[in-house]
PDB file of C-alpha atoms in Angstrom:
ATOM      1  CA  MET L  18      44.997 140.914 116.219  1.00  0.00           C
ATOM      2  CA  PHE L  19      41.638 141.997 114.729  1.00  0.00           C
ATOM      3  CA  ASN L  20      39.133 141.543 111.899  1.00  0.00           C
ATOM      4  CA  ALA L  21      39.455 143.449 108.841  1.00  0.00           C
ATOM      5  CA  LEU L  22      37.796 143.142 105.248  1.00  0.00           C
ATOM      6  CA  VAL L  23      40.945 143.403 102.912  1.00  0.00           C
ATOM      7  CA  VAL L  24      41.116 143.893  99.299  1.00  0.00           C
ATOM      8  CA  GLU L  25      43.578 142.294  97.236  1.00  0.00           C
ATOM      9  CA  LYS L  26      44.655 142.657  93.733  1.00  0.00           C
ATOM     10  CA  ASN L  27      46.496 139.853  91.716  1.00  0.00           C
ATOM     11  CA  ASP L  28      48.990 139.772  89.340  1.00  0.00           C
ATOM     12  CA  GLU L  29      46.000 139.832  86.623  1.00  0.00           C
ATOM     13  CA  GLY L  30      44.466 142.983  87.857  1.00  0.00           C
ATOM     14  CA  LYS L  31      41.674 141.085  89.563  1.00  0.00           C
ATOM     15  CA  THR L  32      40.641 142.006  93.146  1.00  0.00           C
ATOM     16  CA  SER L  33      39.329 140.019  95.805  1.00  0.00           C
ATOM     17  CA  ALA L  34      37.715 141.071  99.414  1.00  0.00           C
ATOM     18  CA  SER L  35      37.589 138.821 102.442  1.00  0.00           C
ATOM     19  CA  VAL L  36      37.546 138.998 106.095  1.00  0.00           C
ATOM     20  CA  GLN L  37      41.276 138.367 107.286  1.00  0.00           C
ATOM     21  CA  GLU L  38      42.897 138.566 110.892  1.00  0.00           C
ATOM     22  CA  ILE L  39      45.305 141.383 111.117  1.00  0.00           C
ATOM     23  CA  GLY L  40      48.042 142.593 113.417  1.00  0.00           C
ATOM     24  CA  ILE L  41      47.767 146.252 114.792  1.00  0.00           C
ATOM     25  CA  ASP L  42      51.622 146.850 113.366  1.00  0.00           C
ATOM     26  CA  ARG L  43      49.777 146.679 109.695  1.00  0.00           C
ATOM     27  CA  LEU L  44      47.627 150.013 110.528  1.00  0.00           C
ATOM     28  CA  PRO L  45      48.834 152.951 108.707  1.00  0.00           C
ATOM     29  CA  GLU L  46      50.579 155.861 110.329  1.00  0.00           C
ATOM     30  CA  GLY L  47      48.350 158.259 112.179  1.00  0.00           C
ATOM     31  CA  ASP L  48      47.893 160.159 115.534  1.00  0.00           C
ATOM     32  CA  VAL L  49      44.779 158.326 116.787  1.00  0.00           C
ATOM     33  CA  THR L  50      43.853 154.949 117.024  1.00  0.00           C
ATOM     34  CA  VAL L  51      40.248 154.313 117.317  1.00  0.00           C
ATOM     35  CA  ALA L  52      38.466 151.256 118.299  1.00  0.00           C
ATOM     36  CA  VAL L  53      35.887 150.795 115.117  1.00  0.00           C
ATOM     37  CA  ASP L  54      32.377 149.921 116.372  1.00  0.00           C
ATOM     38  CA  TYR L  55      30.241 150.719 113.096  1.00  0.00           C
ATOM     39  CA  SER L  56      30.860 151.705 109.702  1.00  0.00           C
ATOM     40  CA  THR L  57      28.426 151.914 106.561  1.00  0.00           C
ATOM     41  CA  VAL L  58      28.176 151.014 103.210  1.00  0.00           C
ATOM     42  CA  ASN L  59      28.096 154.136 100.515  1.00  0.00           C
ATOM     43  CA  TYR L  60      28.402 153.892  96.653  1.00  0.00           C
ATOM     44  CA  LYS L  61      32.457 154.729  96.683  1.00  0.00           C
ATOM     45  CA  ASP L  62      32.696 151.550  99.024  1.00  0.00           C
ATOM     46  CA  GLY L  63      31.311 149.297  96.522  1.00  0.00           C
ATOM     47  CA  LEU L  64      33.889 150.772  93.949  1.00  0.00           C
ATOM     48  CA  CYS L  65      36.684 150.201  96.509  1.00  0.00           C
ATOM     49  CA  ILE L  66      35.384 146.704  97.378  1.00  0.00           C
ATOM     50  CA  GLY L  67      35.138 145.714  93.733  1.00  0.00           C
ATOM     51  CA  PRO L  68      37.724 147.035  91.169  1.00  0.00           C
ATOM     52  CA  GLY L  69      38.328 150.137  92.632  1.00  0.00           C
ATOM     53  CA  GLY L  70      37.132 152.341  90.304  1.00  0.00           C
ATOM     54  CA  GLY L  71      40.213 154.323  90.309  1.00  0.00           C
ATOM     55  CA  LEU L  72      39.902 155.271  94.127  1.00  0.00           C
ATOM     56  CA  VAL L  73      42.172 152.783  95.645  1.00  0.00           C
ATOM     57  CA  ARG L  74      45.704 153.734  95.259  1.00  0.00           C
ATOM     58  CA  ASN L  75      47.631 150.551  96.666  1.00  0.00           C
ATOM     59  CA  TYR L  76      46.693 147.183  97.694  1.00  0.00           C
ATOM     60  CA  PRO L  77      46.141 145.468  99.872  1.00  0.00           C
ATOM     61  CA  HIS L  78      43.506 147.717 101.168  1.00  0.00           C
ATOM     62  CA  VAL L  79      40.832 148.150 103.711  1.00  0.00           C
ATOM     63  CA  PRO L  80      37.955 150.213 102.245  1.00  0.00           C
ATOM     64  CA  GLY L  81      35.321 152.116 104.481  1.00  0.00           C
ATOM     65  CA  ILE L  82      34.795 155.959 104.116  1.00  0.00           C
ATOM     66  CA  ASP L  83      33.378 156.253 107.164  1.00  0.00           C
ATOM     67  CA  PHE L  84      33.256 155.012 110.914  1.00  0.00           C
ATOM     68  CA  ALA L  85      32.373 155.720 114.646  1.00  0.00           C
ATOM     69  CA  GLY L  86      34.219 154.347 117.478  1.00  0.00           C
ATOM     70  CA  THR L  87      36.285 154.862 120.921  1.00  0.00           C
ATOM     71  CA  VAL L  88      39.632 156.401 120.959  1.00  0.00           C
ATOM     72  CA  GLU L  89      42.075 153.495 122.197  1.00  0.00           C
ATOM     73  CA  ALA L  90      45.215 155.808 121.718  1.00  0.00           C
ATOM     74  CA  SER L  91      46.160 159.123 120.985  1.00  0.00           C
ATOM     75  CA  ASP L  92      49.439 161.460 120.071  1.00  0.00           C
ATOM     76  CA  ASP L  93      47.183 164.405 119.886  1.00  0.00           C
ATOM     77  CA  PRO L  94      45.724 166.637 123.066  1.00  0.00           C
ATOM     78  CA  ARG L  95      42.483 167.040 121.451  1.00  0.00           C
ATOM     79  CA  TYR L  96      41.609 163.360 122.099  1.00  0.00           C
ATOM     80  CA  LYS L  97      42.148 161.168 124.971  1.00  0.00           C
ATOM     81  CA  PRO L  98      41.462 157.021 125.348  1.00  0.00           C
ATOM     82  CA  GLY L  99      37.736 156.786 125.671  1.00  0.00           C
ATOM     83  CA  ASP L 100      36.542 159.564 123.681  1.00  0.00           C
ATOM     84  CA  LYS L 101      33.457 158.684 121.016  1.00  0.00           C
ATOM     85  CA  VAL L 102      34.534 160.182 117.859  1.00  0.00           C
ATOM     86  CA  VAL L 103      33.313 159.936 114.221  1.00  0.00           C
ATOM     87  CA  LEU L 104      34.946 160.017 110.743  1.00  0.00           C
ATOM     88  CA  THR L 105      33.816 160.967 107.300  1.00  0.00           C
ATOM     89  CA  GLY L 106      35.588 161.874 104.218  1.00  0.00           C
ATOM     90  CA  TRP L 107      39.281 162.715 103.971  1.00  0.00           C
ATOM     91  CA  ARG L 108      39.548 159.902 101.550  1.00  0.00           C
ATOM     92  CA  VAL L 109      39.958 157.408 104.101  1.00  0.00           C
ATOM     93  CA  GLY L 110      38.528 154.129 102.591  1.00  0.00           C
ATOM     94  CA  GLU L 111      39.936 155.324  99.394  1.00  0.00           C
ATOM     95  CA  ALA L 112      43.432 156.489  99.382  1.00  0.00           C
ATOM     96  CA  TYR L 113      43.602 155.511 103.106  1.00  0.00           C
ATOM     97  CA  TRP L 114      42.782 152.434 105.191  1.00  0.00           C
ATOM     98  CA  GLY L 115      39.174 152.951 106.613  1.00  0.00           C
ATOM     99  CA  GLY L 116      36.355 151.739 108.557  1.00  0.00           C
ATOM    100  CA  TYR L 117      35.980 148.306 107.594  1.00  0.00           C
ATOM    101  CA  ALA L 118      38.222 146.649 110.598  1.00  0.00           C
ATOM    102  CA  GLN L 119      37.852 146.580 114.243  1.00  0.00           C
ATOM    103  CA  LYS L 120      40.798 149.024 114.590  1.00  0.00           C
ATOM    104  CA  ALA L 121      41.640 152.294 112.741  1.00  0.00           C
ATOM    105  CA  ARG L 122      44.641 154.770 112.720  1.00  0.00           C
ATOM    106  CA  VAL L 123      44.011 158.005 111.458  1.00  0.00           C
ATOM    107  CA  LYS L 124      45.142 161.408 111.672  1.00  0.00           C
ATOM    108  CA  ALA L 125      43.494 163.765 114.674  1.00  0.00           C
ATOM    109  CA  ASP L 126      42.417 166.371 112.120  1.00  0.00           C
ATOM    110  CA  TRP L 127      40.069 163.846 110.235  1.00  0.00           C
ATOM    111  CA  LEU L 128      37.868 163.302 113.486  1.00  0.00           C
ATOM    112  CA  VAL L 129      35.085 164.614 115.044  1.00  0.00           C
ATOM    113  CA  PRO L 130      33.939 164.426 118.742  1.00  0.00           C
ATOM    114  CA  LEU L 131      30.555 162.463 118.728  1.00  0.00           C
ATOM    115  CA  PRO L 132      27.990 164.929 119.542  1.00  0.00           C
ATOM    116  CA  GLU L 133      25.751 164.391 122.382  1.00  0.00           C
ATOM    117  CA  GLY L 134      22.426 162.691 121.687  1.00  0.00           C
ATOM    118  CA  LEU L 135      23.875 160.431 119.329  1.00  0.00           C
ATOM    119  CA  ASP L 136      25.439 157.197 119.965  1.00  0.00           C
ATOM    120  CA  THR L 137      28.104 155.156 117.731  1.00  0.00           C
ATOM    121  CA  ARG L 138      25.411 153.173 116.092  1.00  0.00           C
ATOM    122  CA  GLN L 139      23.216 156.280 115.391  1.00  0.00           C
ATOM    123  CA  ALA L 140      26.250 158.136 114.068  1.00  0.00           C
ATOM    124  CA  MET L 141      26.927 155.287 111.785  1.00  0.00           C
ATOM    125  CA  ALA L 142      22.918 155.379 110.619  1.00  0.00           C
ATOM    126  CA  VAL L 143      23.648 158.698 109.752  1.00  0.00           C
ATOM    127  CA  GLY L 144      27.234 158.252 107.970  1.00  0.00           C
ATOM    128  CA  THR L 145      28.578 159.841 105.107  1.00  0.00           C
ATOM    129  CA  ALA L 146      25.269 159.780 103.526  1.00  0.00           C
ATOM    130  CA  GLY L 147      23.198 161.426 106.302  1.00  0.00           C
ATOM    131  CA  PHE L 148      26.173 163.826 106.917  1.00  0.00           C
ATOM    132  CA  THR L 149      26.316 165.040 103.241  1.00  0.00           C
ATOM    133  CA  ALA L 150      22.248 165.241 103.332  1.00  0.00           C
ATOM    134  CA  MET L 151      22.450 167.730 106.321  1.00  0.00           C
ATOM    135  CA  LEU L 152      25.330 169.758 104.270  1.00  0.00           C
ATOM    136  CA  ALA L 153      22.821 169.969 101.499  1.00  0.00           C
ATOM    137  CA  VAL L 154      20.051 171.095 103.854  1.00  0.00           C
ATOM    138  CA  MET L 155      21.994 173.742 105.327  1.00  0.00           C
ATOM    139  CA  ALA L 156      23.011 175.001 101.755  1.00  0.00           C
ATOM    140  CA  LEU L 157      19.403 175.067 100.769  1.00  0.00           C
ATOM    141  CA  GLU L 158      18.655 177.168 104.151  1.00  0.00           C
ATOM    142  CA  ASP L 159      21.844 179.701 103.634  1.00  0.00           C
ATOM    143  CA  HIS L 160      20.303 180.602 100.213  1.00  0.00           C
ATOM    144  CA  GLY L 161      16.447 180.327 101.284  1.00  0.00           C
ATOM    145  CA  ILE L 162      14.151 177.724 100.590  1.00  0.00           C
ATOM    146  CA  LYS L 163      11.112 178.876  99.047  1.00  0.00           C
ATOM    147  CA  ASP L 164       7.520 178.044  99.411  1.00  0.00           C
ATOM    148  CA  GLY L 165       6.406 175.002  98.229  1.00  0.00           C
ATOM    149  CA  PRO L 166       7.498 171.280  98.029  1.00  0.00           C
ATOM    150  CA  VAL L 167      11.383 170.567  98.156  1.00  0.00           C
ATOM    151  CA  LEU L 168      12.100 167.865  95.766  1.00  0.00           C
ATOM    152  CA  VAL L 169      14.429 164.980  96.947  1.00  0.00           C
ATOM    153  CA  THR L 170      15.913 162.691  94.113  1.00  0.00           C
ATOM    154  CA  GLY L 171      17.214 159.334  94.642  1.00  0.00           C
ATOM    155  CA  ALA L 172      15.044 159.671  97.874  1.00  0.00           C
ATOM    156  CA  ALA L 173      15.209 155.820  98.903  1.00  0.00           C
ATOM    157  CA  GLY L 174      19.114 155.904  99.146  1.00  0.00           C
ATOM    158  CA  GLY L 175      21.178 157.001 101.743  1.00  0.00           C
ATOM    159  CA  VAL L 176      21.441 160.681 101.057  1.00  0.00           C
ATOM    160  CA  GLY L 177      17.712 160.992 100.270  1.00  0.00           C
ATOM    161  CA  SER L 178      16.365 158.766 103.216  1.00  0.00           C
ATOM    162  CA  VAL L 179      17.910 161.227 105.394  1.00  0.00           C
ATOM    163  CA  ALA L 180      17.423 164.268 103.680  1.00  0.00           C
ATOM    164  CA  THR L 181      13.710 163.451 103.260  1.00  0.00           C
ATOM    165  CA  ALA L 182      13.314 162.732 107.332  1.00  0.00           C
ATOM    166  CA  ILE L 183      15.156 166.088 108.207  1.00  0.00           C
ATOM    167  CA  LEU L 184      13.438 168.086 105.727  1.00  0.00           C
ATOM    168  CA  ALA L 185       9.972 166.898 106.886  1.00  0.00           C
ATOM    169  CA  ASN L 186      10.924 167.053 110.360  1.00  0.00           C
ATOM    170  CA  LEU L 187      11.572 170.866 110.080  1.00  0.00           C
ATOM    171  CA  GLY L 188       8.302 171.219 108.317  1.00  0.00           C
ATOM    172  CA  HIS L 189       8.785 171.216 104.667  1.00  0.00           C
ATOM    173  CA  GLU L 190       6.694 169.673 102.291  1.00  0.00           C
ATOM    174  CA  VAL L 191       8.844 166.504 100.289  1.00  0.00           C
ATOM    175  CA  ALA L 192       8.453 165.284  97.205  1.00  0.00           C
ATOM    176  CA  GLY L 193      10.485 162.028  96.662  1.00  0.00           C
ATOM    177  CA  VAL L 194      11.739 160.752  93.489  1.00  0.00           C
ATOM    178  CA  THR L 195      12.451 156.883  93.328  1.00  0.00           C
ATOM    179  CA  GLY L 196      12.379 154.673  90.423  1.00  0.00           C
ATOM    180  CA  ARG L 197      11.300 151.637  92.694  1.00  0.00           C
ATOM    181  CA  PRO L 198       7.441 151.483  93.415  1.00  0.00           C
ATOM    182  CA  GLU L 199       7.993 149.417  96.637  1.00  0.00           C
ATOM    183  CA  THR L 200       9.579 152.152  98.455  1.00  0.00           C
ATOM    184  CA  THR L 201       6.623 154.352  98.519  1.00  0.00           C
ATOM    185  CA  ASP L 202       5.587 153.546 101.994  1.00  0.00           C
ATOM    186  CA  TYR L 203       9.246 153.895 103.191  1.00  0.00           C
ATOM    187  CA  LEU L 204       9.225 157.022 101.821  1.00  0.00           C
ATOM    188  CA  THR L 205       6.231 158.290 103.261  1.00  0.00           C
ATOM    189  CA  SER L 206       6.940 156.931 106.840  1.00  0.00           C
ATOM    190  CA  LEU L 207       9.887 159.201 106.544  1.00  0.00           C
ATOM    191  CA  GLY L 208       7.736 162.133 105.699  1.00  0.00           C
ATOM    192  CA  ALA L 209       7.658 162.243 102.220  1.00  0.00           C
ATOM    193  CA  THR L 210       4.062 163.696 101.149  1.00  0.00           C
ATOM    194  CA  ARG L 211       4.192 163.228  97.430  1.00  0.00           C
ATOM    195  CA  ILE L 212       6.033 160.531  95.216  1.00  0.00           C
ATOM    196  CA  VAL L 213       7.386 161.067  92.178  1.00  0.00           C
ATOM    197  CA  ALA L 214       8.151 158.602  89.600  1.00  0.00           C
ATOM    198  CA  ARG L 215      11.536 158.694  88.090  1.00  0.00           C
ATOM    199  CA  ASP L 216      10.416 158.048  84.769  1.00  0.00           C
ATOM    200  CA  GLU L 217       8.251 161.247  85.349  1.00  0.00           C
ATOM    201  CA  ILE L 218      11.493 163.497  85.544  1.00  0.00           C
ATOM    202  CA  ASN L 219      14.442 161.563  83.974  1.00  0.00           C
ATOM    203  CA  GLU L 220      14.193 162.744  80.584  1.00  0.00           C
ATOM    204  CA  THR L 221      15.591 166.105  79.283  1.00  0.00           C
ATOM    205  CA  VAL L 222      13.087 168.051  77.308  1.00  0.00           C
ATOM    206  CA  LYS L 223      13.288 170.853  74.745  1.00  0.00           C
ATOM    207  CA  ARG L 224      12.057 173.511  76.646  1.00  0.00           C
ATOM    208  CA  PRO L 225      14.776 175.080  79.086  1.00  0.00           C
ATOM    209  CA  LEU L 226      11.970 176.192  81.290  1.00  0.00           C
ATOM    210  CA  GLU L 227       8.883 174.523  82.579  1.00  0.00           C
ATOM    211  CA  ALA L 228       6.215 175.396  85.159  1.00  0.00           C
ATOM    212  CA  GLU L 229       7.703 176.833  88.524  1.00  0.00           C
ATOM    213  CA  THR L 230       7.219 173.798  91.099  1.00  0.00           C
ATOM    214  CA  TRP L 231       9.923 173.052  93.683  1.00  0.00           C
ATOM    215  CA  GLY L 232      11.104 175.519  96.301  1.00  0.00           C
ATOM    216  CA  GLY L 233      14.287 173.354  96.665  1.00  0.00           C
ATOM    217  CA  CYS L 234      16.094 170.384  95.671  1.00  0.00           C
ATOM    218  CA  ILE L 235      18.489 167.950  96.936  1.00  0.00           C
ATOM    219  CA  ASP L 236      19.523 165.745  93.807  1.00  0.00           C
ATOM    220  CA  ALA L 237      21.526 162.574  94.557  1.00  0.00           C
ATOM    221  CA  VAL L 238      21.274 161.844  90.738  1.00  0.00           C
ATOM    222  CA  GLY L 239      22.762 164.265  88.529  1.00  0.00           C
ATOM    223  CA  GLY L 240      22.631 163.670  84.695  1.00  0.00           C
ATOM    224  CA  ALA L 241      19.531 164.343  82.789  1.00  0.00           C
ATOM    225  CA  MET L 242      17.311 164.444  85.817  1.00  0.00           C
ATOM    226  CA  LEU L 243      19.200 167.587  87.309  1.00  0.00           C
ATOM    227  CA  ALA L 244      18.922 169.266  84.001  1.00  0.00           C
ATOM    228  CA  ARG L 245      15.047 168.540  83.881  1.00  0.00           C
ATOM    229  CA  VAL L 246      14.908 169.807  87.557  1.00  0.00           C
ATOM    230  CA  LEU L 247      16.613 172.738  87.040  1.00  0.00           C
ATOM    231  CA  GLY L 248      14.044 174.024  84.508  1.00  0.00           C
ATOM    232  CA  GLN L 249      11.139 173.310  87.062  1.00  0.00           C
ATOM    233  CA  MET L 250      12.860 175.308  90.063  1.00  0.00           C
ATOM    234  CA  GLN L 251      10.964 178.439  91.541  1.00  0.00           C
ATOM    235  CA  TYR L 252      12.289 181.672  90.829  1.00  0.00           C
ATOM    236  CA  GLY L 253      15.563 182.171  93.215  1.00  0.00           C
ATOM    237  CA  ALA L 254      15.292 178.593  94.238  1.00  0.00           C
ATOM    238  CA  SER L 255      18.425 176.764  94.624  1.00  0.00           C
ATOM    239  CA  VAL L 256      19.133 172.656  93.856  1.00  0.00           C
ATOM    240  CA  ALA L 257      21.867 171.248  96.142  1.00  0.00           C
ATOM    241  CA  ALA L 258      23.859 168.680  93.928  1.00  0.00           C
ATOM    242  CA  VAL L 259      25.542 165.848  95.964  1.00  0.00           C
ATOM    243  CA  GLY L 260      25.688 162.909  93.675  1.00  0.00           C
ATOM    244  CA  LEU L 261      25.926 161.328  90.204  1.00  0.00           C
ATOM    245  CA  ALA L 262      24.033 158.127  90.161  1.00  0.00           C
ATOM    246  CA  GLY L 263      22.436 158.825  86.945  1.00  0.00           C
ATOM    247  CA  GLY L 264      25.564 159.882  85.231  1.00  0.00           C
ATOM    248  CA  ALA L 265      28.322 163.303  85.450  1.00  0.00           C
ATOM    249  CA  ASP L 266      27.120 164.644  82.075  1.00  0.00           C
ATOM    250  CA  LEU L 267      24.539 167.842  82.677  1.00  0.00           C
ATOM    251  CA  PRO L 268      22.516 168.125  79.489  1.00  0.00           C
ATOM    252  CA  ALA L 269      21.300 171.713  80.325  1.00  0.00           C
ATOM    253  CA  THR L 270      20.904 175.120  79.338  1.00  0.00           C
ATOM    254  CA  VAL L 271      22.102 178.016  81.224  1.00  0.00           C
ATOM    255  CA  ILE L 272      18.472 179.415  80.912  1.00  0.00           C
ATOM    256  CA  PRO L 273      17.155 178.696  84.295  1.00  0.00           C
ATOM    257  CA  PHE L 274      20.324 180.540  85.920  1.00  0.00           C
ATOM    258  CA  LEU L 275      19.694 183.696  83.705  1.00  0.00           C
ATOM    259  CA  LEU L 276      15.922 184.029  83.651  1.00  0.00           C
ATOM    260  CA  ARG L 277      14.897 182.360  87.334  1.00  0.00           C
ATOM    261  CA  GLY L 278      17.830 183.245  89.166  1.00  0.00           C
ATOM    262  CA  VAL L 279      18.314 179.317  90.036  1.00  0.00           C
ATOM    263  CA  ASN L 280      21.284 178.305  92.284  1.00  0.00           C
ATOM    264  CA  LEU L 281      23.174 175.329  91.658  1.00  0.00           C
ATOM    265  CA  LEU L 282      25.084 174.255  94.838  1.00  0.00           C
ATOM    266  CA  GLY L 283      27.843 171.947  94.655  1.00  0.00           C
ATOM    267  CA  ILE L 284      28.112 169.809  98.142  1.00  0.00           C
ATOM    268  CA  ASP L 285      31.436 168.160  98.941  1.00  0.00           C
ATOM    269  CA  SER L 286      31.358 166.202 102.234  1.00  0.00           C
ATOM    270  CA  VAL L 287      35.216 164.998 101.819  1.00  0.00           C
ATOM    271  CA  MET L 288      37.304 168.108 102.398  1.00  0.00           C
ATOM    272  CA  GLN L 289      34.733 170.080 104.657  1.00  0.00           C
ATOM    273  CA  PRO L 290      36.424 172.250 107.250  1.00  0.00           C
ATOM    274  CA  TYR L 291      36.404 171.178 110.846  1.00  0.00           C
ATOM    275  CA  ASP L 292      33.849 174.012 112.068  1.00  0.00           C
ATOM    276  CA  ASN L 293      31.407 173.275 109.374  1.00  0.00           C
ATOM    277  CA  ARG L 294      31.379 169.415 110.370  1.00  0.00           C
ATOM    278  CA  VAL L 295      30.709 170.358 113.873  1.00  0.00           C
ATOM    279  CA  ARG L 296      28.158 172.479 112.751  1.00  0.00           C
ATOM    280  CA  ALA L 297      26.508 169.859 110.327  1.00  0.00           C
ATOM    281  CA  TRP L 298      26.766 166.956 113.274  1.00  0.00           C
ATOM    282  CA  GLN L 299      25.055 169.297 115.754  1.00  0.00           C
ATOM    283  CA  ARG L 300      22.145 169.647 113.560  1.00  0.00           C
ATOM    284  CA  ILE L 301      21.924 166.102 112.856  1.00  0.00           C
ATOM    285  CA  ALA L 302      21.549 165.451 116.518  1.00  0.00           C
ATOM    286  CA  ARG L 303      18.966 167.963 116.913  1.00  0.00           C
ATOM    287  CA  ASP L 304      16.816 167.675 113.553  1.00  0.00           C
ATOM    288  CA  LEU L 305      17.040 164.262 112.635  1.00  0.00           C
ATOM    289  CA  PRO L 306      14.174 162.159 114.404  1.00  0.00           C
ATOM    290  CA  MET L 307      15.865 159.095 115.778  1.00  0.00           C
ATOM    291  CA  ASP L 308      12.607 157.131 115.376  1.00  0.00           C
ATOM    292  CA  LYS L 309      12.779 157.934 111.467  1.00  0.00           C
ATOM    293  CA  LEU L 310      16.635 157.030 111.730  1.00  0.00           C
ATOM    294  CA  ASP L 311      15.867 153.479 112.996  1.00  0.00           C
ATOM    295  CA  SER L 312      13.413 152.853 110.093  1.00  0.00           C
ATOM    296  CA  MET L 313      16.362 153.338 107.450  1.00  0.00           C
ATOM    297  CA  ILE L 314      18.581 151.049 109.249  1.00  0.00           C
ATOM    298  CA  GLN L 315      19.705 147.570 107.450  1.00  0.00           C
ATOM    299  CA  PRO L 316      22.211 145.529 109.931  1.00  0.00           C
ATOM    300  CA  ALA L 317      25.288 144.059 108.532  1.00  0.00           C
ATOM    301  CA  SER L 318      28.471 142.463 109.361  1.00  0.00           C
ATOM    302  CA  LEU L 319      32.140 142.429 107.939  1.00  0.00           C
ATOM    303  CA  SER L 320      31.363 139.430 106.056  1.00  0.00           C
ATOM    304  CA  ASP L 321      28.513 140.735 104.100  1.00  0.00           C
ATOM    305  CA  LEU L 322      30.475 143.673 102.650  1.00  0.00           C
ATOM    306  CA  PRO L 323      31.388 141.798  99.335  1.00  0.00           C
ATOM    307  CA  GLN L 324      27.742 141.270  98.347  1.00  0.00           C
ATOM    308  CA  LEU L 325      26.535 144.597  99.767  1.00  0.00           C
ATOM    309  CA  GLY L 326      29.206 146.437  97.482  1.00  0.00           C
ATOM    310  CA  ARG L 327      27.949 144.794  94.496  1.00  0.00           C
ATOM    311  CA  ASP L 328      24.293 145.609  95.478  1.00  0.00           C
ATOM    312  CA  ILE L 329      24.850 149.160  95.849  1.00  0.00           C
ATOM    313  CA  LEU L 330      26.701 149.531  92.623  1.00  0.00           C
ATOM    314  CA  LYS L 331      23.512 148.429  91.196  1.00  0.00           C
ATOM    315  CA  GLY L 332      20.927 150.474  93.011  1.00  0.00           C
ATOM    316  CA  GLN L 333      19.633 147.648  95.087  1.00  0.00           C
ATOM    317  CA  VAL L 334      20.455 149.046  98.676  1.00  0.00           C
ATOM    318  CA  LYS L 335      17.548 150.896 100.449  1.00  0.00           C
ATOM    319  CA  GLY L 336      18.250 153.246 103.115  1.00  0.00           C
ATOM    320  CA  ARG L 337      21.161 153.113 105.532  1.00  0.00           C
ATOM    321  CA  VAL L 338      23.366 150.042 105.999  1.00  0.00           C
ATOM    322  CA  VAL L 339      25.042 149.910 109.116  1.00  0.00           C
ATOM    323  CA  VAL L 340      28.088 147.607 109.427  1.00  0.00           C
ATOM    324  CA  ASP L 341      28.798 146.223 112.967  1.00  0.00           C
ATOM    325  CA  VAL L 342      32.512 145.495 112.725  1.00  0.00           C
ATOM    326  CA  ASN L 343      32.723 143.285 115.799  1.00  0.00           C
ATOM    327  CA  VAL L 344      30.100 140.313 114.764  1.00  0.00           C
TER     328      VAL L 344
END
């Protein structure tokens, strides 16, 4: 028997989440059984803990879109008991049972060996958000980051925090956008040299082009903010789009693409090929300062998750929530 956060739906369609003790026979089919050490809290987790947001297929359900732990049993030759592994994406925690449990059973293809230099707690301090941030940094690098500040929107969130720390560590000037003035010291500690108030950049303007300001951008907000940022990019600069906290609509024109050669790069972390996953995790181990990572961590347990799920949907979670499933 082991503990898990189980989300159930009643006959009226209402969901509830609670920590329950369940048997290993209830785990779904898979090649590898993992003793989970840590998971995290992401926006998708908030949806899945609550009403589901259309992400959860069947109830009862165990959320948790990522986890890190130790292989207990494996039917796949790539993994053996004792191996340290990390999982992000593949719709685990949404369509499949996820990491909010002390054990998980998944397909071997979904796992990545934990890179040298990271332990399981650090891996989940990075988590899906940090993995996505690294993918975004790599995409900007592949297209060439221009001179001048790199803008990070939603900078105090999970993706933004890690992106800020990585970019600053790589020597870039980082401008962090936040709607929470109380996070200024936090963002500065991660390496941001400029703080941009959300209200300054959150509304569209009639002019399709403004002054060329940003040498690159990692955008976790979308919506009107992304539209505005596109018109402020330097010639040939790129925006890596990773989220839609500000909405899925994009009230923009094609002018920045046609007259300034701006690139809009979509970042998907869910279905990333294995080789690029390994590349990203190796870069994380090398380029993310561990002291900065420690300052992002908010510890939590399985019993904290129902409230944290509500909090993250309201934008009230700062940095990285690391869930110790064994406390």
